[in-house]
Amino acid sequence: MNDLGIKRKILDKIKEYDKIILVRHTRPDGDAVGSTKGLQAILRASFPEKTVLLLNEDYADYTAFLGAEDAPIPDEEYAGALVLALDTGTADRLSNKKTGLAREIVKIDHHIEDKPYGDLCWIEEHRSSTCEMIVDFYDSFREELKLPREAAEALFVGMVTDSGRFRYRETSGDTLRMAAILLETGIDTDRIYAQLYLEDFASVKREADILRSVKMTPNGVCYLYISLKMQEKYGMTSEQASNTVNTMDKIKGSMIWIAFIENKNAATGEESIRVRLRSRFVEVQPLACNYRGGGHACAAGATVYNRKEVRALLADADRLLGDFKAQNPDCL
Ligand code: AMP
């Protein structure tokens, strides 16, 4: 629901505070980075007297072209601040672990709500991205807010990446209307698409190699298992390994595809397996919730700890797709 009341409350709350801290989810994607960077630029341009900081504890290489975030501040400087938590479904997924030190938290998000948090929440699960919501926020208060070009560029990045270049089912008339507002600021979309989607020669060759190891379950779930050994062999960062999920999105009859990426925590040595679930037509978010995860209907994440859990998750996904196909024989 597009609710002007909650947006007004959020703008009033922002006006009450001298210091605002923007945070987003860990392992950030284009929407997490774009929405926080975009809103930061809007607030800085609109309220130059306020201190508006973007404070997180992890970063993504592929959105580095949008510029750096702010340097950490001492804990005591959180007191009296307002935190704006964007694109983060549950508090445990916040990249910044100090938000509890702030006076109030406002949550703005488009994920399916599982464990609510925040003093004020604006959640629209049908939205294609949090960036779309931030553009809508700007559009609702054009008299009071400014949209500088750098904000429009960051917001466009989030809109494009979270909607699969305006392809996923959440893409609505509103999505395109909000994108139009960004285009009208004169952003250079050629440059943005080049930054986001061009790959160097070596990684295209590596992808071809990795595609050979895609497997398929009896009902058509495609999956890739990227071990730590494989990551070492190909010299891949864990971000590059995670992105392999997208290589499986064009296989007919495979409406669910999953990448398992082995991880080792550098500090604790703890090993885990990141699961990235993607689908068309059939919803995988409930499946992700059964394996310590969540997200969106057709793009969700989870965590498992051993091969036995990998097999169990695959068996569940296979059953889900089998049932779906039985009821929807025309879906590709
Ligand atoms: P990913 O595969 O990590 O890009 O995740 C797909 C979507 O699910 C993103 O919107 C994530 O924010 C969300 N997501 C990923 N992992 C989790 C998790 N453990 N709990 C809740 N949501 C998640």
XYZ file of N, CA, C and O in Angstrom, residues 22 37 55 82 142 160 189-190 228 236 242 246 300 314 319-320:
64
model
N 22.615 6.156 8.342
C 21.989 5.211 7.413
C 22.715 3.874 7.453
O 23.962 3.831 7.423
N 22.933 5.085 -0.228
C 23.707 6.184 -0.839
C 22.764 7.237 -1.411
O 23.001 8.438 -1.288
N 26.994 4.324 7.633
C 27.951 3.557 8.443
C 27.612 2.065 8.406
O 26.570 1.648 8.905
N 19.333 9.349 14.920
C 18.242 8.573 14.316
C 18.883 7.616 13.315
O 19.670 8.040 12.464
N 8.396 16.612 -3.063
C 9.270 17.366 -3.967
C 9.517 18.799 -3.500
O 10.557 19.384 -3.780
N 17.637 -1.006 -11.014
C 17.990 -1.898 -12.120
C 18.383 -3.287 -11.613
O 17.927 -4.307 -12.132
N 23.066 6.449 -18.173
C 22.725 5.039 -17.980
C 23.691 4.102 -18.726
O 23.932 2.990 -18.281
N 24.260 4.559 -19.831
C 25.257 3.724 -20.542
C 26.401 3.380 -19.600
O 26.861 2.247 -19.529
N 35.222 -24.158 -1.355
C 36.350 -23.245 -1.095
C 37.516 -23.594 -2.018
O 38.221 -22.717 -2.517
N 38.708 -16.889 -7.182
C 37.483 -16.089 -7.075
C 37.314 -15.516 -5.679
O 37.590 -16.206 -4.691
N 29.519 -16.023 -5.410
C 28.081 -15.857 -5.155
C 27.331 -15.468 -6.419
O 26.179 -15.858 -6.624
N 23.503 -16.408 -11.073
C 22.811 -15.810 -12.234
C 23.060 -16.573 -13.534
O 22.330 -16.382 -14.503
N 15.691 -15.421 -2.736
C 15.845 -15.538 -1.287
C 17.224 -16.096 -0.950
O 17.929 -16.605 -1.817
N 17.917 -29.469 -1.255
C 17.691 -29.801 -2.668
C 16.470 -30.714 -2.830
O 15.683 -30.552 -3.762
N 10.950 -31.299 -4.627
C 9.538 -31.617 -4.349
C 8.654 -30.405 -4.675
O 7.614 -30.522 -5.319
N 9.108 -29.238 -4.242
C 8.360 -28.004 -4.490
C 8.159 -27.789 -5.993
O 7.048 -27.490 -6.452
